[in-house]
Amino acid sequence: MLNIKDQNYFKRAIKIFILSTMLLLVTIPIALFFHPSEEFIKQLGSNSPESVSKTQGLKKVWGFIQNNGFHVPIQMLLLALIPIPFLYTLNLIVSLIIPGILFGFFIHFDTYKGLTSLIAYIPHYTLEMMSFCIFTSGLYMLNKSILRKITNLFRKEKKQNYSFKLSLINLLKAYLFVCLPLVILAAFTETYIADMLLNLMN
């Protein structure tokens, strides 16, 4: 059913996940050096869509699925169609930097609560970010196929083209059978498990 014709697809996704996690972990200590006001932190943390921030239970789950399962992937896909390398990673980078900054601030204000919030964040972060990284892995090849076609127009000695069609099929398969299920799991985890873990530790 999955049968992705790219041997490096998931290896690449794991590498992206490792780099993403490193970025998050680097952002947290950097944020510790700043001393923002509580109002600034509230503004930074209020960037969630209303479908998530102002809902509870299954409505909140659906809000997460809508945002992370549909809106974000569509944005990333559109950016990947622009022949600029790695432009499609902007969503991924922002989704790492903002939580990293927030956790850094929280740890600065209240070390214990900040650290417990970070621990509670790990389960849904792993699922959600892995979903994004797998999707990004597919976008990498899609974008690369576009770039190769364009650059070959200006080369005397043409390089081998990458199949846009195959890249798109691989991307769609990964999205439907891996990314979307992971997003759904992450949505339930973020809505229910994260709060449960936080309550247990506080």
Backbone as a ProteinNet text record, in pm:
[ID]
protein_1_A
[PRIMARY]
MLNIKDQNYFKRAIKIFILSTMLLLVTIPIALFFHPSEEFIKQLGSNSPESVSKTQGLKKVWGFIQNNGFHVPIQMLLLALIPIPFLYTLNLIVSLIIPGILFGFFIHFDTYKGLTSLIAYIPHYTLEMMSFCIFTSGLYMLNKSILRKITNLFRKEKKQNYSFKLSLINLLKAYLFVCLPLVILAAFTETYIADMLLNLMN
[TERTIARY]
83.4	0	86.8	187.1	274.1	370.9	456.9	544	602.8	674.2	737.8	866.9	875.6	990.8	1103.5	1151.2	1263.2	1325.9	1437.4	1500.2	1541.6	1570.2	1619.5	1509	1385.5	1274.2	1267.8	1263.1	1247	1378.9	1489.9	1620.8	1636.3	1594.7	1600.7	1509	1392.5	1296.4	1353.9	1423	1483.4	1593.4	1671.4	1776	1713.7	1604.4	1534.5	1480.7	1429.2	1376	1486.8	1601.8	1715.1	1759.2	1770.9	1809.4	1705.1	1578.4	1468.9	1474.6	1496.4	1504.4	1624.4	1733.8	1852.6	1822.9	1748.8	1712	1626	1530.7	1445.2	1528.9	1618.8	1700.5	1800.3	1841.6	1932.3	1855.4	1731.9	1650.2	1616.5	1591.9	1550.7	1655.5	1782	1880.8	1907.6	1895.5	1914.4	1807.3	1683.3	1571.6	1588.2	1664.7	1686.8	1760.6	1835.4	1914.5	1830.3	1708.8	1622.3	1527.1	1479.8	1390.4	1264.1	1178.6	1058.5	951.5	859.2	746.1	645.2	559.6	455.4	360.5	338.6	250	306.7	438.2	503.5	489.3	504.6	492.1	350.2	252.4	112.6	85.9	142	123.7	188.8	307	378.8	304.5	245.5	173.6	33.4	-13.7	-151.1	-158.2	-51.9	-49.8	-125.8	-178	-253.3	-383.9	-429.5	-558	-671.7	-778.7	-893.5	-954.7	-945.3	-1001.1	-930.3	-813.9	-736.7	-739.5	-711.5	-695.4	-825.7	-938.9	-1065.8	-1161.3	-1107.2	-1191.3	-1138.2	-1219.7	-1182.2	-1223.7	-1168.1	-1209.2	-1192.1	-1292.8	-1284.1	-1279	-1340.1	-1332.6	-1188.6	-1119.3	-978	-894.5	-925.9	-857.5	-875.8	-999.9	-1029.7	-957.4	-946.7	-873.7	-727.3	-666.3	-526.9	-512.3	-607.3	-601.5	-616.3	-709.8	-728.8	-601.9	-543.2	-425.5	-302.2	-269.9	-146	-158.6	-282.5	-302.5	-340.2	-390.9	-435.8	-372.8	-392.2	-345.3	-193.7	-121	25.9	83	40.1	92.7	64.5	-53	-84.9	9.4	33.2	126.4	266	309.4	442.3	451.3	345.3	342.3	351.5	277	279.8	419.1	483.3	619.4	719.1	694.2	784.2	776.8	665	649.1	724.5	767.7	850.8	995.4	1061.1	1196.1	1305.8	1287	1388.3	1413.4	1536.2	1563.2	1526.4	1460.7	1430.7	1335.8	1275.3	1177.2	1059.4	1028.1	915.6	939.2	1060.8	1089.4	1056.1	1010.8	981.1	879.1	771.9	669.9	729.7	813.5	878.3	966.6	1044.3	1136.2	1059.7	955.1	874.6	808.1	759.6	691.9	788.6	917	1018.4	1068.4	1089.5	1148.2	1052.7	925.3	830.3	815.5	792.2	788	920.4	1030.8	1161.4	1178.2	1136.8	1143.8	1052.3	930.4	834.1	885	939.3	991.7	1109.2	1192.3	1303.9	1255.1	1152	1093.9	1029.1	954.5	886.7	987.7	1093.7	1197.8	1264.5	1278.8	1338.2	1249.4	1119.2	1026.4	1000.5	984.7	956.5	1020.5	1137	1216.6	1140.8	1077.4	1009.1	892.2	806.8	690.6	732.8	838.1	889.2	939.5	1013.6	1067.8	958	859	749	664.2	650.1	578.3	653.4	784.5	868.3	855.4	853.5	838.6	701.7	597.9	462.2	449.1	535.8	534.5	595.6	682	760.5	675.1	571.7	497.4	432.7	357.5	291.3	389.3	496.7	601.3	660.7	690.2	752.5	663.5	535	441.1	420.6	394.7	364.8	485.9	600.6	720.2	766.5	750.2	786.5	697.5	571.3	479.7	528.4	563.4	612.2	743.2	828.3	959.1	944.9	852.5	826.2	769.4	681.5	624.3	732.5	818.7	928.8	1024	1044.8	1131.2	1077.4	946	883.5	891.6	873.9	882.1	1023.2	1120.9	1260.4	1279.8	1228.1	1243.3	1155.5	1038.4	948.8	1012.9	1063.4	1129.8	1256.6	1326.7	1450.6	1422.7	1311.4	1275.4	1244.4	1182.7	1152.5	1281.6	1366.5	1493.3	1581.4	1585.1	1669.2	1621.3	1490.4	1435.5	1471.8	1465.5	1496	1645.5	1729	1874.1	1925.4	1860.7	1901.5	1877.8	1786	1759.8	1880.7	1963.8	2078.2	2211.7	2205.1	2328	2352.7	2478.9	2514.3	2509.8	2568.7	2564.5	2452.7	2348	2229.8	2255.5	2204.4	2207.7	2078.4	2084.1	1965.9	1850.7	1735.8	1617.3	1559.6	1495.1	1419	1272.7	1204.6	1065.1	973.7	912.1	815.5	695.1	650.2	532.5	557.2	673.1	706.2	721.4	784.3	802	667.3	576	442.5	364.8	375.3	306	360.7	492.8	555.4	509	502.7	459.5	315.6	228.2	86.6	67.5	142.1	134.7	179.7	292.2	345.1	248.4	189.2	95.5	-28.3	-87.7	-213.6	-195.4	-87	-72	20.4	96.8	187.5	165.8	177.3	173	38.7	-68.4	-201.2	-236.4	-212.5	-236	-152.6	-28.3	56.2	0.6	-49.6	-109.5	-232.6	-312.3	-432.5	-393	-293.4	-243.3	-187.3	-114.5	-56.1	-165	-272.7	-383.3	-447.7	-471.7	-528.2	-429.3	-302.9	-199.1	-186.1	-186.9	-172.6	-293.4	-410.2	-533.3	-550.6	-516.8	-546.8	-422.5	-323.9	-207.2	-119.9	-99.3	-12.1	-65.1	-195	-255	-247.5	-269.2	-263.6	-123.2	-22.4	116.2	150.6	103	130.5	66.5	-56.2	-126.1	-59.5	-6.9	60.8	189.1	254.9	385.1	374.6	254.9	239.2	134.3
-121.3	0	126.1	126.9	244.4	244.3	144.8	120.9	249.5	323.8	447.1	412.6	458.5	424.4	525.9	530.2	617.7	557.8	491.1	417.9	508.8	633.2	725.3	810.4	784.6	870	882.7	768.9	772	799.2	760	795.7	947.4	1008.2	1154.4	1219.1	1160	1212.4	1207.3	1099.4	1085.6	1190.3	1213.5	1316.6	1454.3	1481.1	1609.5	1620.5	1509	1508.1	1537.2	1476.8	1498.7	1645.3	1699.9	1840.8	1933.2	1897.7	1978	1978.4	1861.3	1849.6	1926.6	1921.7	1998.5	2148.1	2193	2334.6	2374.8	2289.5	2315.6	2324.3	2228.2	2222.2	2337.8	2388.5	2504.4	2632.5	2639.5	2760.1	2781.2	2671.8	2682.2	2754	2710.4	2781.5	2924.2	2949.2	3086.5	3177.9	3126.1	3204.9	3232.7	3148.1	3167.2	3297.4	3347.3	3468.5	3596.2	3583.1	3700.4	3709.8	3828.7	3851.6	3923.4	3851.7	3915.6	3938.4	4024.5	4047.6	3934.4	3918.9	3815.8	3843.3	3971	4009.1	3961.7	3974.1	3929.8	3779	3706.5	3560.5	3520.4	3591.6	3562.1	3586.3	3694.6	3726.1	3620.2	3575.8	3473.5	3341.1	3311.5	3185	3186.8	3304.5	3315.4	3306.6	3253.8	3243.1	3121.6	3040	2921.9	2964.6	2890	2921.5	2912.8	2987.1	2986.4	2847.7	2768.5	2632.8	2544.1	2589.9	2514.9	2584.9	2714.8	2788.3	2809.5	2811.6	2841.8	2722.7	2603.9	2484	2381.4	2281.6	2174.3	2039.9	1933.2	1798	1767.2	1700.3	1655.9	1771.9	1884	2002.1	2051.7	2042.9	2083.2	1985.2	1857	1753.8	1783.3	1811	1840.5	1967.7	2064.3	2187.5	2159.9	2073.3	2034.6	1961.4	1872.5	1795.6	1888.3	1981.8	2077.9	2158.1	2207	2292.7	2213.9	2108.9	2034.6	1929.1	1886.2	1782.1	1834.5	1957.9	2012.9	2149.2	2245.5	2381.6	2389	2335.7	2343.3	2265.4	2140.3	2068.6	2139.1	2199.8	2271.9	2390.9	2463.4	2576.8	2530.1	2420.2	2366.7	2319.5	2257.1	2209.4	2325.9	2430.5	2548.1	2611.1	2615.3	2670.5	2580.8	2450.1	2355.5	2368.6	2418.4	2435.9	2558	2642.8	2758	2708.6	2734.8	2679.5	2747.6	2744.9	2795.2	2683.5	2637.7	2524.8	2555.5	2460.9	2461.6	2572.7	2643.3	2745.4	2681.8	2559.2	2485.4	2446.6	2466.2	2432.3	2547	2659.1	2774.8	2740.8	2671.4	2632	2544.6	2453.3	2360.9	2437.5	2529.8	2607.2	2692.9	2759	2844.3	2760.9	2641.5	2555.2	2498.2	2513.7	2471.4	2588.4	2700.5	2815.3	2874.2	2889.2	2950.1	2866.7	2734.2	2655.5	2659.4	2658.1	2663.8	2791	2903.3	3031.9	3030	2979.7	2974.9	2888.7	2772.1	2684.8	2750	2818.7	2890.7	2995.9	3069.3	3172.2	3109.6	3000.3	2933.7	2881.2	2821.8	2768.2	2882.1	2995.6	3112.6	3161.8	3167.2	3217.9	3116.4	2990.5	2884.7	2756.4	2725.8	2614.8	2483	2452.5	2323.3	2312.6	2413.4	2409.6	2412.3	2485.9	2491.2	2356	2288.3	2156.6	2051.2	2058	1961.1	1984.7	2110.7	2141.7	2085.3	2094.8	2041.4	1889.4	1823.5	1677.3	1636.7	1710.4	1680.9	1706	1789.9	1826.8	1717.9	1636.7	1539.8	1440	1375.8	1275.2	1329.5	1439.1	1488.4	1558.4	1613.2	1671.9	1564.9	1450.2	1341.7	1298.1	1279.8	1236.1	1343.8	1463.7	1574.7	1611.1	1621.1	1662.1	1553.5	1428.2	1320.4	1324.3	1356.8	1371.8	1481.3	1596.4	1707.9	1672.5	1599.8	1564.5	1465	1372	1277.3	1351.7	1445.8	1526.6	1612.9	1669	1752.2	1670.7	1545.9	1457.4	1441.2	1429.1	1418.9	1549.5	1659.5	1791.3	1818.9	1764.8	1781.6	1729	1608.9	1549.7	1620.9	1662.8	1734.8	1866	1939.5	2066.7	2045.2	1937.7	1906	1874.2	1806.5	1772.9	1899.4	1997	2124.8	2201.8	2208.1	2280.2	2219.2	2086.3	2019.3	2048.5	2048.4	2079.5	2222.3	2313.9	2454.4	2473.3	2417.8	2435.1	2366.2	2258	2188.9	2273.7	2367	2456.4	2543.9	2566.8	2657.1	2582.9	2450.8	2371.4	2317.5	2318	2253.1	2101.9	2057.8	1915.1	1892.3	1831.1	1812.5	1706.6	1734.3	1634.4	1554.4	1437.3	1351.2	1417.5	1418.5	1477	1382.4	1441.9	1364.4	1370.2	1260.9	1254	1332.3	1435.8	1514	1427.2	1350.2	1265.1	1163.1	1097.3	997	1061.9	1178.3	1250.5	1288.1	1330.7	1369.7	1248.3	1137	1013.8	965.5	966.2	926.6	1016.8	1145	1242.5	1216.1	1193.9	1170.4	1040.8	938.1	810.6	829.7	896.6	919.3	1003.7	1102.3	1190.8	1113.7	1039.3	970	855.8	780.6	658	670.9	779.6	796.2	931	1038.4	1172.5	1203	1183.5	1216.1	1131.5	999.5	921.4	969.8	1009.9	1061.7	1192.8	1276.8	1404	1378.4	1280.7	1246.6	1196.5	1109.4	1060.8	1175.7	1264.1	1379	1470.7	1486.3	1572.8	1519.3	1388.7	1327.5	1335.3	1313.2	1317.1	1456.8	1557	1695.1	1739.5	1693.4	1734.9	1666.4	1538.9	1462.4	1420.3	1363.7	1309.1	1419.3	1526.8	1635.5	1695.1	1723	1778.7	1679.9	1552.9	1450.1	1441.8	1442.7	1437.7	1561.6	1675.5	1801.2	1801.6	1752	1745.7	1647.4	1538.7	1439.6	1495.5	1581.6	1632.9	1762.5	1821.4	1948.4	1935.8
0	0	0	89.2	97.1	-21.1	-26.2	-142.3	-200.2	-116.6	-162.9	-236.6	-359.7	-443.8	-425.2	-304.1	-268.5	-143.1	-160.7	-50.2	65.1	33.5	136.2	199.3	161.3	204.9	357.6	424.6	570.2	642.8	580.4	637.8	640.3	530.9	520.7	624.9	643.9	742	883.7	914.3	1047.9	1067.7	962.9	970.8	994.2	924.5	941.3	1083.7	1135.9	1272.6	1374	1353.5	1445	1441	1320.6	1305.9	1368.4	1350.2	1406	1558.2	1614.6	1760.3	1814.3	1741	1781.5	1780.5	1679.9	1672	1791.3	1825.4	1941.9	2069.2	2085.3	2206.9	2216	2102	2100.8	2132.5	2083.5	2103.8	2251.4	2323.2	2464.3	2549.8	2550.2	2633.6	2587.4	2457.2	2407.9	2467.9	2471.5	2525.9	2675.2	2743	2887.4	2918.7	2821.5	2844.2	2835.3	2783.7	2769.5	2888.3	2912.9	3026.6	2978.4	2909	2853.4	2960.2	2928.3	3018.5	3001.9	3101.7	3093.4	2977.2	2948.6	2838.5	2704.6	2689.9	2566.6	2549.3	2658.7	2654.2	2615.5	2671.5	2638.2	2490	2437.5	2295.6	2207.5	2248.5	2171.9	2175.1	2289.3	2304.2	2248.3	2208.1	2157.3	2005.7	1945.1	1799	1746.8	1837.3	1794.2	1729.2	1629.2	1567.2	1668.9	1644.9	1736.1	1749	1641.7	1644.1	1745.5	1792.4	1892.2	2027.4	2025.9	2151.6	2227.9	2156.8	2223.1	2226.2	2214.4	2215.3	2314.1	2340.5	2432.3	2373	2428.9	2391.3	2243.9	2188.5	2049.5	1950.5	1987.8	1900.4	1890.5	2001.4	2002.5	1920	1933.7	1854	1705.5	1667	1526.7	1481.8	1571.7	1540.2	1510.2	1591.9	1568.1	1435	1407.7	1282.6	1162.1	1171.7	1062.4	1036.2	1144.5	1129.6	1085.3	1160.8	1135.4	1025.8	1001.4	900.9	763.8	760	631.2	599.8	689.1	659.4	642.3	739.2	734.2	615	591.8	474.7	341.9	329.8	205.8	187.9	296.2	290.2	250.1	310.5	280.5	135.5	88.1	-50.3	-148.5	-122.4	-210.1	-212.2	-96.7	-89.9	-163.5	-159.5	-227.4	-379.2	-428.5	-573.3	-625.3	-533	-570.7	-583.2	-694	-715.1	-633.1	-502.1	-408.5	-307.2	-293.3	-202.6	-57.4	4.3	148.7	194.8	102.5	140.4	214.3	176.6	235.6	381.7	429.7	570	666	613.3	698.7	807.2	768	866.4	975.6	932.6	1025.7	1124.4	1072.3	1156.2	1257	1209.3	1298.4	1407.8	1369.3	1467.1	1570.3	1547.2	1644.4	1728.7	1663.2	1732.2	1836.5	1800.1	1894.4	2022.4	2012.5	2137.3	2213.8	2139.8	2205.4	2286.6	2228.1	2298.5	2420.8	2401.8	2512.7	2628	2594.8	2700.5	2772.5	2696	2757.5	2855.7	2815.2	2902.2	3025.8	3003.6	3115.9	3217.9	3166.4	3255.8	3332.8	3266.2	3332.8	3447.6	3423.7	3525.3	3636.3	3598.3	3696.7	3644	3695.2	3641.3	3643.9	3756.9	3768.5	3671	3670.9	3581	3434.4	3407.8	3270.7	3224	3310.7	3275.1	3264.1	3354	3345.6	3220.4	3182.5	3057.5	2937.5	2943.7	2835.4	2826.5	2941.8	2943.9	2888.2	2928.3	2880.1	2730	2678.7	2536	2447.6	2506.3	2428.2	2348.7	2408.5	2331	2203.7	2216.5	2095	2001.9	2058.5	1973.6	1882	1939.9	1863.4	1747.7	1776.2	1672.1	1565.9	1612.7	1520.9	1436	1501	1428.2	1331.5	1370.6	1279	1154.8	1175.7	1062.3	968	1024.8	943.4	872.9	942.2	885	769.6	783.4	674.6	553.8	581.1	472.8	407.7	490	439.8	353.2	391.3	312.7	170.8	160.6	28.8	-48.5	23.2	-40.8	-92.8	-23	-65.5	-207.8	-232.7	-366	-469	-426.5	-517.5	-562.4	-466.1	-494.5	-577.4	-546.3	-618.1	-764.8	-789.6	-927.7	-1008.1	-943	-1009.4	-1036.6	-935.2	-949	-1058	-1062.7	-1161.6	-1303.8	-1322.9	-1455.6	-1498.5	-1403.3	-1434.3	-1460.2	-1373.7	-1390.1	-1516.6	-1556.1	-1678.9	-1803.9	-1792.9	-1906.3	-1937.8	-1837	-1852.6	-1857.1	-1858	-1861.7	-2002.3	-2040.2	-2166.8	-2149	-2036.3	-2004.2	-1902.7	-1948.8	-1864.5	-1756.9	-1638.7	-1532	-1535.3	-1474.6	-1475.2	-1399.7	-1463.1	-1400	-1295.8	-1196.2	-1098.8	-1140.7	-1125.8	-1170.1	-1075.4	-1129.3	-1050.9	-1015.2	-1111.8	-1091	-980	-985.4	-883.5	-746	-743.4	-616.7	-556.3	-641.6	-594.7	-544.4	-615.7	-574	-439.9	-426.7	-299.4	-185.1	-213.8	-113	-69.3	-165.2	-134.5	-55.3	-92.7	-19.2	125.6	141.8	276.6	359	294.4	364.8	411.4	320.8	352.2	451.3	436	514.6	636	642.6	756.6	826.2	750.1	810.8	876.6	802.7	856.3	978.9	976.7	1099.2	1218	1192	1300.2	1355.7	1267	1309.7	1396.7	1357.8	1435.5	1574.9	1579.6	1709.2	1792.7	1727.1	1797.1	1852.1	1776.7	1820.1	1947.7	1951.5	2072.2	2188.2	2156.9	2260.4	2319.4	2231.5	2278.8	2360.2	2321.1	2389.3	2524.3	2530.3	2651.6	2731.1	2663.7	2734.3	2793.9	2717.6	2765.3	2895.7	2899.4	3021.7	3137.8	3106.2	3210.1	3270.6	3183.7	3231.6	3314.3	3266.3	3336.6	3475.1	3482.6	3611.7	3707.9	3652.9	3736.7	3798.1	3723.1	3768.4	3848.2	3851.1	3924.1	4034.6
[MASK]
++++++++++++++++++++++++++++++++++++++++++++++++++++++++++++++++++++++++++++++++++++++++++++++++++++++++++++++++++++++++++++++++++++++++++++++++++++++++++++++++++++++++++++++++++++++++++++++++++++++++++

